[in-house]
Structures are given as C-alpha cells and as structure tokens.
PDB file of C-alpha atoms in Angstrom:
ATOM      1  CA  MET A   1       0.000   0.000   0.000  1.00 46.00           C
ATOM      2  CA  GLN A   2       2.981   2.393   0.358  1.00 45.00           C
ATOM      3  CA  PRO A   3       3.130   3.358  -3.404  1.00 47.00           C
ATOM      4  CA  LEU A   4      -0.266   5.103  -3.002  1.00 42.00           C
ATOM      5  CA  ALA A   5       1.330   8.027  -1.095  1.00 43.00           C
ATOM      6  CA  PRO A   6       3.156   9.697  -4.040  1.00 44.00           C
ATOM      7  CA  PHE A   7       0.100   9.164  -6.254  1.00 35.00           C
ATOM      8  CA  ALA A   8      -2.179  10.793  -3.683  1.00 40.00           C
ATOM      9  CA  SER A   9       0.180  13.749  -3.328  1.00 39.00           C
ATOM     10  CA  GLU A  10       0.102  14.327  -7.108  1.00 40.00           C
ATOM     11  CA  VAL A  11      -3.696  14.339  -7.103  1.00 37.00           C
ATOM     12  CA  CYS A  12      -3.759  16.802  -4.232  1.00 37.00           C
ATOM     13  CA  VAL A  13      -1.240  19.061  -5.978  1.00 36.00           C
ATOM     14  CA  HIS A  14      -3.282  19.046  -9.159  1.00 37.00           C
ATOM     15  CA  ARG A  15      -6.508  19.943  -7.388  1.00 36.00           C
ATOM     16  CA  LEU A  16      -5.074  22.598  -5.064  1.00 34.00           C
ATOM     17  CA  LYS A  17      -2.550  24.194  -7.458  1.00 39.00           C
ATOM     18  CA  GLY A  18      -2.580  28.036  -7.299  1.00 37.00           C
ATOM     19  CA  ARG A  19      -4.315  28.208  -3.954  1.00 35.00           C
ATOM     20  CA  ALA A  20      -2.989  29.243  -0.618  1.00 34.00           C
ATOM     21  CA  GLY A  21      -1.704  26.561   1.682  1.00 37.00           C
ATOM     22  CA  LEU A  22      -0.560  24.330  -1.159  1.00 30.00           C
ATOM     23  CA  CYS A  23       2.370  22.826   0.708  1.00 34.00           C
ATOM     24  CA  ALA A  24       0.319  22.219   3.815  1.00 35.00           C
ATOM     25  CA  ALA A  25      -2.444  20.528   1.806  1.00 36.00           C
ATOM     26  CA  VAL A  26       0.027  18.334  -0.027  1.00 32.00           C
ATOM     27  CA  ALA A  27       1.578  17.350   3.243  1.00 35.00           C
ATOM     28  CA  MET A  28      -1.811  16.458   4.671  1.00 35.00           C
ATOM     29  CA  CYS A  29      -2.701  14.378   1.607  1.00 34.00           C
ATOM     30  CA  VAL A  30       0.592  12.470   1.782  1.00 33.00           C
ATOM     31  CA  VAL A  31       0.110  11.787   5.468  1.00 36.00           C
ATOM     32  CA  ALA A  32      -3.508  10.745   4.911  1.00 39.00           C
ATOM     33  CA  ALA A  33      -2.549   8.468   2.029  1.00 39.00           C
ATOM     34  CA  GLY A  34       0.220   6.926   4.074  1.00 44.00           C
ATOM     35  CA  CYS A  35      -2.068   6.230   7.023  1.00 41.00           C
ATOM     36  CA  GLY A  36      -4.810   4.867   4.819  1.00 46.00           C
ATOM     37  CA  GLY A  37      -2.466   2.463   3.069  1.00 47.00           C
ATOM     38  CA  ALA A  38      -0.938   0.988   6.218  1.00 48.00           C
ATOM     39  CA  THR A  39      -2.448  -2.126   7.786  1.00 51.00           C
ATOM     40  CA  PRO A  40      -3.917  -1.265  11.222  1.00 51.00           C
ATOM     41  CA  PRO A  41      -2.646  -3.348  14.107  1.00 50.00           C
ATOM     42  CA  ASP A  42      -4.892  -6.193  15.225  1.00 52.00           C
ATOM     43  CA  PRO A  43      -5.409  -5.860  18.970  1.00 49.00           C
ATOM     44  CA  HIS A  44      -6.384  -9.544  19.177  1.00 47.00           C
ATOM     45  CA  SER A  45      -3.631 -11.050  17.067  1.00 46.00           C
ATOM     46  CA  SER A  46      -1.127 -11.679  19.848  1.00 47.00           C
ATOM     47  CA  ALA A  47      -3.515 -12.280  22.761  1.00 48.00           C
ATOM     48  CA  VAL A  48      -6.235 -14.671  21.592  1.00 49.00           C
ATOM     49  CA  PRO A  49      -5.235 -18.247  20.565  1.00 49.00           C
ATOM     50  CA  SER A  50      -6.839 -19.718  17.474  1.00 48.00           C
ATOM     51  CA  ALA A  51      -9.852 -21.918  18.130  1.00 51.00           C
ATOM     52  CA  THR A  52      -8.372 -24.512  15.799  1.00 51.00           C
ATOM     53  CA  GLY A  53      -5.431 -24.881  18.162  1.00 52.00           C
ATOM     54  CA  ASP A  54      -7.608 -26.996  20.474  1.00 56.00           C
ATOM     55  CA  ALA A  55      -8.947 -29.223  17.697  1.00 53.00           C
ATOM     56  CA  PRO A  56      -6.324 -32.012  17.882  1.00 66.00           C
ATOM     57  CA  ARG A  57      -6.728 -32.263  21.646  1.00 71.00           C
ATOM     58  CA  SER A  58     -10.520 -32.362  21.343  1.00 71.00           C
ATOM     59  CA  GLU A  59     -10.330 -34.991  18.604  1.00 73.00           C
ATOM     60  CA  GLN A  60      -8.017 -37.117  20.735  1.00 72.00           C
ATOM     61  CA  ARG A  61     -10.427 -36.859  23.649  1.00 72.00           C
ATOM     62  CA  ASP A  62     -13.299 -37.966  21.412  1.00 81.00           C
ATOM     63  CA  GLU A  63     -11.262 -40.918  20.120  1.00 84.00           C
ATOM     64  CA  ASP A  64     -10.409 -41.977  23.672  1.00 86.00           C
ATOM     65  CA  GLU A  65     -14.068 -41.839  24.685  1.00 92.00           C
ATOM     66  CA  VAL A  66     -15.112 -43.932  21.683  1.00 93.00           C
ATOM     67  CA  PHE A  67     -12.404 -46.488  22.450  1.00 95.00           C
ATOM     68  CA  GLU A  68     -13.504 -46.759  26.090  1.00 96.00           C
ATOM     69  CA  ALA A  69     -17.110 -47.226  24.991  1.00 96.00           C
ATOM     70  CA  THR A  70     -16.008 -49.896  22.505  1.00 97.00           C
ATOM     71  CA  VAL A  71     -14.064 -51.769  25.196  1.00 97.00           C
ATOM     72  CA  SER A  72     -17.158 -51.679  27.419  1.00 97.00           C
ATOM     73  CA  TRP A  73     -19.340 -52.973  24.571  1.00 97.00           C
ATOM     74  CA  ALA A  74     -16.876 -55.763  23.785  1.00 97.00           C
ATOM     75  CA  GLU A  75     -16.790 -56.687  27.479  1.00 97.00           C
ATOM     76  CA  ASP A  76     -20.583 -57.020  27.546  1.00 97.00           C
ATOM     77  CA  TYR A  77     -20.584 -59.049  24.311  1.00 97.00           C
ATOM     78  CA  CYS A  78     -17.981 -61.470  25.636  1.00 96.00           C
ATOM     79  CA  GLY A  79     -19.846 -61.643  28.943  1.00 97.00           C
ATOM     80  CA  ALA A  80     -22.906 -62.770  27.022  1.00 97.00           C
ATOM     81  CA  VAL A  81     -20.952 -65.497  25.235  1.00 96.00           C
ATOM     82  CA  SER A  82     -19.484 -66.593  28.571  1.00 96.00           C
ATOM     83  CA  GLU A  83     -22.965 -67.722  29.610  1.00 96.00           C
ATOM     84  CA  LEU A  84     -22.773 -70.489  27.021  1.00 95.00           C
ATOM     85  CA  VAL A  85     -19.188 -71.349  27.953  1.00 94.00           C
ATOM     86  CA  ARG A  86     -20.169 -71.774  31.595  1.00 94.00           C
ATOM     87  CA  SER A  87     -23.121 -73.946  30.622  1.00 94.00           C
ATOM     88  CA  VAL A  88     -20.961 -76.221  28.494  1.00 92.00           C
ATOM     89  CA  SER A  89     -18.526 -76.597  31.384  1.00 91.00           C
ATOM     90  CA  ARG A  90     -21.421 -77.771  33.598  1.00 91.00           C
ATOM     91  CA  MET A  91     -22.961 -80.236  31.154  1.00 91.00           C
ATOM     92  CA  PRO A  92     -23.691 -83.663  32.622  1.00 91.00           C
ATOM     93  CA  THR A  93     -22.157 -86.691  30.999  1.00 92.00           C
ATOM     94  CA  VAL A  94     -24.260 -89.103  29.005  1.00 92.00           C
ATOM     95  CA  ASP A  95     -24.889 -92.439  30.648  1.00 93.00           C
ATOM     96  CA  ALA A  96     -24.843 -94.979  27.832  1.00 91.00           C
ATOM     97  CA  SER A  97     -25.448 -98.005  30.047  1.00 93.00           C
ATOM     98  CA  THR A  98     -28.919 -98.448  28.559  1.00 93.00           C
ATOM     99  CA  VAL A  99     -30.860 -96.828  25.741  1.00 93.00           C
ATOM    100  CA  GLN A 100     -33.282 -95.322  28.227  1.00 92.00           C
ATOM    101  CA  ARG A 101     -30.496 -93.818  30.368  1.00 94.00           C
ATOM    102  CA  ALA A 102     -28.733 -92.500  27.269  1.00 93.00           C
ATOM    103  CA  SER A 103     -31.927 -90.790  26.203  1.00 94.00           C
ATOM    104  CA  GLU A 104     -32.601 -89.337  29.657  1.00 94.00           C
ATOM    105  CA  THR A 105     -29.086 -88.026  30.246  1.00 94.00           C
ATOM    106  CA  SER A 106     -28.833 -86.672  26.688  1.00 95.00           C
ATOM    107  CA  GLY A 107     -31.988 -84.721  27.371  1.00 95.00           C
ATOM    108  CA  GLU A 108     -30.496 -83.331  30.580  1.00 95.00           C
ATOM    109  CA  LEU A 109     -27.376 -82.305  28.668  1.00 96.00           C
ATOM    110  CA  LEU A 110     -29.383 -80.489  26.007  1.00 96.00           C
ATOM    111  CA  GLN A 111     -31.471 -78.679  28.599  1.00 96.00           C
ATOM    112  CA  VAL A 112     -28.282 -77.228  30.089  1.00 96.00           C
ATOM    113  CA  VAL A 113     -27.056 -76.222  26.632  1.00 96.00           C
ATOM    114  CA  VAL A 114     -30.365 -74.627  25.673  1.00 97.00           C
ATOM    115  CA  GLY A 115     -30.404 -72.687  28.945  1.00 97.00           C
ATOM    116  CA  GLY A 116     -26.908 -71.341  28.271  1.00 97.00           C
ATOM    117  CA  LEU A 117     -27.826 -70.355  24.722  1.00 97.00           C
ATOM    118  CA  GLU A 118     -30.938 -68.546  25.913  1.00 98.00           C
ATOM    119  CA  ARG A 119     -28.982 -66.580  28.512  1.00 98.00           C
ATOM    120  CA  THR A 120     -26.411 -65.673  25.875  1.00 98.00           C
ATOM    121  CA  LEU A 121     -29.116 -64.517  23.497  1.00 98.00           C
ATOM    122  CA  ASP A 122     -30.870 -62.521  26.192  1.00 98.00           C
ATOM    123  CA  ARG A 123     -27.695 -60.609  26.988  1.00 98.00           C
ATOM    124  CA  LEU A 124     -26.848 -60.082  23.318  1.00 98.00           C
ATOM    125  CA  ASP A 125     -30.341 -58.703  22.731  1.00 97.00           C
ATOM    126  CA  ASN A 126     -29.837 -56.221  25.571  1.00 96.00           C
ATOM    127  CA  LEU A 127     -26.435 -54.862  24.607  1.00 96.00           C
ATOM    128  CA  ASP A 128     -26.103 -51.079  24.546  1.00 95.00           C
ATOM    129  CA  PRO A 129     -26.126 -49.405  21.119  1.00 94.00           C
ATOM    130  CA  PRO A 130     -22.792 -50.180  19.442  1.00 92.00           C
ATOM    131  CA  PRO A 131     -20.274 -47.298  19.539  1.00 93.00           C
ATOM    132  CA  VAL A 132     -18.528 -48.140  16.263  1.00 96.00           C
ATOM    133  CA  GLN A 133     -19.637 -48.970  12.764  1.00 94.00           C
ATOM    134  CA  GLY A 134     -19.803 -52.692  12.062  1.00 96.00           C
ATOM    135  CA  ALA A 135     -20.456 -53.751  15.659  1.00 96.00           C
ATOM    136  CA  GLU A 136     -24.212 -54.034  15.143  1.00 96.00           C
ATOM    137  CA  GLU A 137     -23.667 -56.425  12.240  1.00 96.00           C
ATOM    138  CA  VAL A 138     -21.432 -58.547  14.491  1.00 96.00           C
ATOM    139  CA  ARG A 139     -24.123 -58.657  17.175  1.00 97.00           C
ATOM    140  CA  ARG A 140     -26.898 -59.398  14.682  1.00 97.00           C
ATOM    141  CA  ASP A 141     -24.945 -62.252  13.075  1.00 96.00           C
ATOM    142  CA  ALA A 142     -24.166 -63.719  16.498  1.00 97.00           C
ATOM    143  CA  VAL A 143     -27.834 -63.603  17.491  1.00 97.00           C
ATOM    144  CA  ALA A 144     -28.783 -65.395  14.285  1.00 97.00           C
ATOM    145  CA  THR A 145     -26.107 -68.066  14.799  1.00 97.00           C
ATOM    146  CA  TYR A 146     -26.904 -68.749  18.446  1.00 97.00           C
ATOM    147  CA  SER A 147     -30.648 -68.736  17.761  1.00 98.00           C
ATOM    148  CA  ALA A 148     -30.243 -71.361  15.039  1.00 97.00           C
ATOM    149  CA  ILE A 149     -28.212 -73.623  17.353  1.00 97.00           C
ATOM    150  CA  ARG A 150     -30.733 -73.180  20.170  1.00 97.00           C
ATOM    151  CA  ASP A 151     -33.630 -74.044  17.874  1.00 97.00           C
ATOM    152  CA  HIS A 152     -31.770 -77.106  16.610  1.00 97.00           C
ATOM    153  CA  ALA A 153     -31.047 -78.237  20.167  1.00 96.00           C
ATOM    154  CA  ARG A 154     -34.692 -77.747  21.112  1.00 97.00           C
ATOM    155  CA  GLY A 155     -35.748 -79.839  18.145  1.00 96.00           C
ATOM    156  CA  VAL A 156     -33.479 -82.708  19.195  1.00 96.00           C
ATOM    157  CA  LEU A 157     -34.733 -82.388  22.757  1.00 95.00           C
ATOM    158  CA  ASP A 158     -38.279 -82.763  21.477  1.00 95.00           C
ATOM    159  CA  GLU A 159     -37.234 -85.880  19.572  1.00 95.00           C
ATOM    160  CA  LEU A 160     -35.782 -87.377  22.726  1.00 94.00           C
ATOM    161  CA  GLU A 161     -38.921 -86.675  24.702  1.00 92.00           C
ATOM    162  CA  THR A 162     -41.311 -88.036  22.090  1.00 92.00           C
ATOM    163  CA  ALA A 163     -39.287 -91.063  20.983  1.00 92.00           C
ATOM    164  CA  ARG A 164     -41.088 -94.355  21.484  1.00 90.00           C
ATOM    165  CA  GLY A 165     -39.162 -97.590  21.514  1.00 89.00           C
ATOM    166  CA  PRO A 166     -35.446 -98.369  21.618  1.00 91.00           C
ATOM    167  CA  GLU A 167     -34.787 -97.714  17.927  1.00 93.00           C
ATOM    168  CA  ALA A 168     -36.398 -94.273  17.957  1.00 93.00           C
ATOM    169  CA  SER A 169     -34.543 -93.411  21.148  1.00 92.00           C
ATOM    170  CA  ARG A 170     -31.218 -94.465  19.611  1.00 93.00           C
ATOM    171  CA  GLU A 171     -31.837 -92.243  16.595  1.00 93.00           C
ATOM    172  CA  ALA A 172     -32.751 -89.324  18.830  1.00 94.00           C
ATOM    173  CA  VAL A 173     -29.649 -89.815  20.977  1.00 94.00           C
ATOM    174  CA  SER A 174     -27.453 -89.917  17.878  1.00 94.00           C
ATOM    175  CA  SER A 175     -28.909 -86.546  16.830  1.00 94.00           C
ATOM    176  CA  VAL A 176     -27.680 -84.897  20.041  1.00 94.00           C
ATOM    177  CA  LYS A 177     -24.196 -84.602  18.562  1.00 93.00           C
ATOM    178  CA  GLU A 178     -25.355 -82.240  15.804  1.00 95.00           C
ATOM    179  CA  PRO A 179     -26.072 -79.092  17.891  1.00 95.00           C
ATOM    180  CA  LEU A 180     -23.048 -79.896  20.041  1.00 94.00           C
ATOM    181  CA  ASP A 181     -20.847 -79.958  16.945  1.00 94.00           C
ATOM    182  CA  ASP A 182     -22.352 -76.606  15.943  1.00 94.00           C
ATOM    183  CA  ILE A 183     -21.281 -75.220  19.306  1.00 94.00           C
ATOM    184  CA  GLY A 184     -17.822 -76.689  18.867  1.00 92.00           C
ATOM    185  CA  ASP A 185     -17.467 -74.880  15.530  1.00 92.00           C
ATOM    186  CA  LEU A 186     -18.382 -71.486  16.983  1.00 92.00           C
ATOM    187  CA  ASN A 187     -15.853 -68.668  16.937  1.00 91.00           C
ATOM    188  CA  LEU A 188     -16.633 -67.204  20.340  1.00 92.00           C
ATOM    189  CA  LEU A 189     -15.662 -63.681  19.255  1.00 91.00           C
ATOM    190  CA  GLY A 190     -17.855 -63.913  16.194  1.00 86.00           C
ATOM    191  CA  GLU A 191     -16.757 -61.470  13.515  1.00 92.00           C
ATOM    192  CA  PHE A 192     -14.682 -59.196  15.744  1.00 94.00           C
ATOM    193  CA  ASP A 193     -11.738 -59.579  13.381  1.00 92.00           C
ATOM    194  CA  SER A 194     -13.792 -57.932  10.623  1.00 94.00           C
ATOM    195  CA  VAL A 195     -14.102 -54.726  12.689  1.00 96.00           C
ATOM    196  CA  PRO A 196     -10.619 -53.424  13.635  1.00 95.00           C
ATOM    197  CA  ALA A 197     -11.996 -51.246  16.449  1.00 96.00           C
ATOM    198  CA  LEU A 198     -13.661 -54.273  18.065  1.00 95.00           C
ATOM    199  CA  SER A 199     -10.576 -56.407  17.608  1.00 94.00           C
ATOM    200  CA  ARG A 200      -8.449 -53.804  19.406  1.00 95.00           C
ATOM    201  CA  ALA A 201     -11.041 -53.323  22.137  1.00 96.00           C
ATOM    202  CA  SER A 202     -11.282 -57.073  22.791  1.00 94.00           C
ATOM    203  CA  ARG A 203      -7.615 -57.056  23.810  1.00 93.00           C
ATOM    204  CA  GLN A 204      -8.498 -54.660  26.628  1.00 95.00           C
ATOM    205  CA  ALA A 205     -11.756 -56.314  27.759  1.00 96.00           C
ATOM    206  CA  PRO A 206     -11.196 -58.842  30.595  1.00 95.00           C
ATOM    207  CA  ALA A 207     -14.155 -61.043  29.619  1.00 95.00           C
ATOM    208  CA  CYS A 208     -12.831 -61.299  26.060  1.00 94.00           C
ATOM    209  CA  GLN A 209      -9.358 -62.128  27.310  1.00 92.00           C
ATOM    210  CA  GLN A 210     -10.792 -64.946  29.400  1.00 91.00           C
ATOM    211  CA  LEU A 211     -12.437 -66.343  26.288  1.00 90.00           C
ATOM    212  CA  THR A 212      -9.489 -66.021  23.969  1.00 81.00           C
ATOM    213  CA  GLY A 213      -6.359 -66.644  26.007  1.00 71.00           C
ATOM    214  CA  SER A 214      -3.751 -66.676  23.270  1.00 53.00           C
ATOM    215  CA  ASP A 215      -6.188 -67.792  20.580  1.00 55.00           C
ATOM    216  CA  PRO A 216      -7.531 -64.946  18.402  1.00 53.00           C
ATOM    217  CA  ALA A 217     -10.384 -67.185  17.233  1.00 58.00           C
ATOM    218  CA  PRO A 218     -11.400 -69.141  20.358  1.00 64.00           C
ATOM    219  CA  ARG A 219     -13.674 -72.143  20.032  1.00 64.00           C
ATOM    220  CA  LEU A 220     -15.354 -74.653  22.277  1.00 69.00           C
ATOM    221  CA  ASP A 221     -14.335 -78.216  21.618  1.00 58.00           C
ATOM    222  CA  SER A 222     -17.331 -80.187  20.526  1.00 44.00           C
ATOM    223  CA  PRO A 223     -18.633 -81.670  23.786  1.00 46.00           C
ATOM    224  CA  GLY A 224     -20.145 -84.683  22.112  1.00 46.00           C
ATOM    225  CA  PRO A 225     -21.995 -87.301  24.151  1.00 52.00           C
TER     226      PRO A 225
END
C-alpha cells in the first residue's frame, strides 16, 4: 500500500494548485494516504489463541471416549458369550449303560445347553447401542447363529422326549451330537476380526481375554456325548 502516497500527493497538488496553503495541503494528503495504506494493528492477534489450536486435543479426547465405549461394549458381548461357555462346562455326561439312560441323560445335557444359549441370546439382545460402525452387524450375526443352534437343540430335545421304543430313542440320541458340533465350531468372538476397532477393544476387555487366552479365534471343543 505504500506506493499510493506519491500518487495521492500528485492528485492533491493538481486539485489545489494556485491556492494558498498548497504545501500544507500536499503534506496532509501524503500523510492521509500513508495512514490509509498501512495495515492497522490487530489488537487480538497476539492475545487470543486460534480456536483450531484446540482441535487435535478435542479430537483425541473424542477418540479416547469412543475407544472406552467400545471396550465396554466388547466386554458385555464377551460376557454374554461366557454364559454359554459356563453352561458347556457344567454339562452332565451321558450315561450310555442303557438306551433309556442314554436318552434321559442326553436330554439333561441339552437342557443345560439350551439354557446357556438362551442366557447368551438374552444378553446379546440387551447390549447397549454399538459405539462403532460394524459392531451391530457382528451382534446381529451372532444372534442369528446362536438362535439357530438353540432351535436345533430344542428340536433334538423334542425328539428325545417323544421317541417311542429303543430304535427311535437311539436315533434321537445320535442326533444330540449335531447341535453340540455346531457349538464346537463357533468362533466365540464372532466377527470381531472384521471390525478393527472391536478387535483392538477385545484385547483390553477382561471377559474377552478370558475367552481367547492366546487364541484370536477361540472355540469350544465339541462336547459330544
């Protein structure tokens, strides 16, 4: 803006030429042009920090809060699955001494399994809203998987209870292995590995650590009769 001062003085000289006070007027025009062209000081420039200066800290705080919420959600998910694990650990053994005893004890075993599956499903259905994208799909797929196994186990249990005669009882007892094999094939963490945020959170959730140990895809051995 400094080059405006000589130009302004020429304009003032042209307009005021031949009048009294020429030099004074020129001087005033030069001073005015110089002041007008200078950038005024910003009284806030050195005292007020930029609002964007706090953005990284705020973003980090938000990320930490989301991670904590994800760990909590993973803990509740793994707690739900632990209901089934505890039930499997308490399953009675099948007494194969007679067909009748095999049928009765197989029914007792399935009742324990069905109870564990129902408790798992109840807790999965009551999980808090997922804090990260993809977690709801993991929960929904788990509910579908556990529901299918529960329904299968219930169907076999009905077969055991309605079987008439040794041959029908033998067939029903042999069917008990099917839902148990389904349980043995379960990945207890479901699809956590498909959601990086859940996979990281599971390493901080005690209930998940109890399920996994050193195995990233923990499974229950098929507790066949």
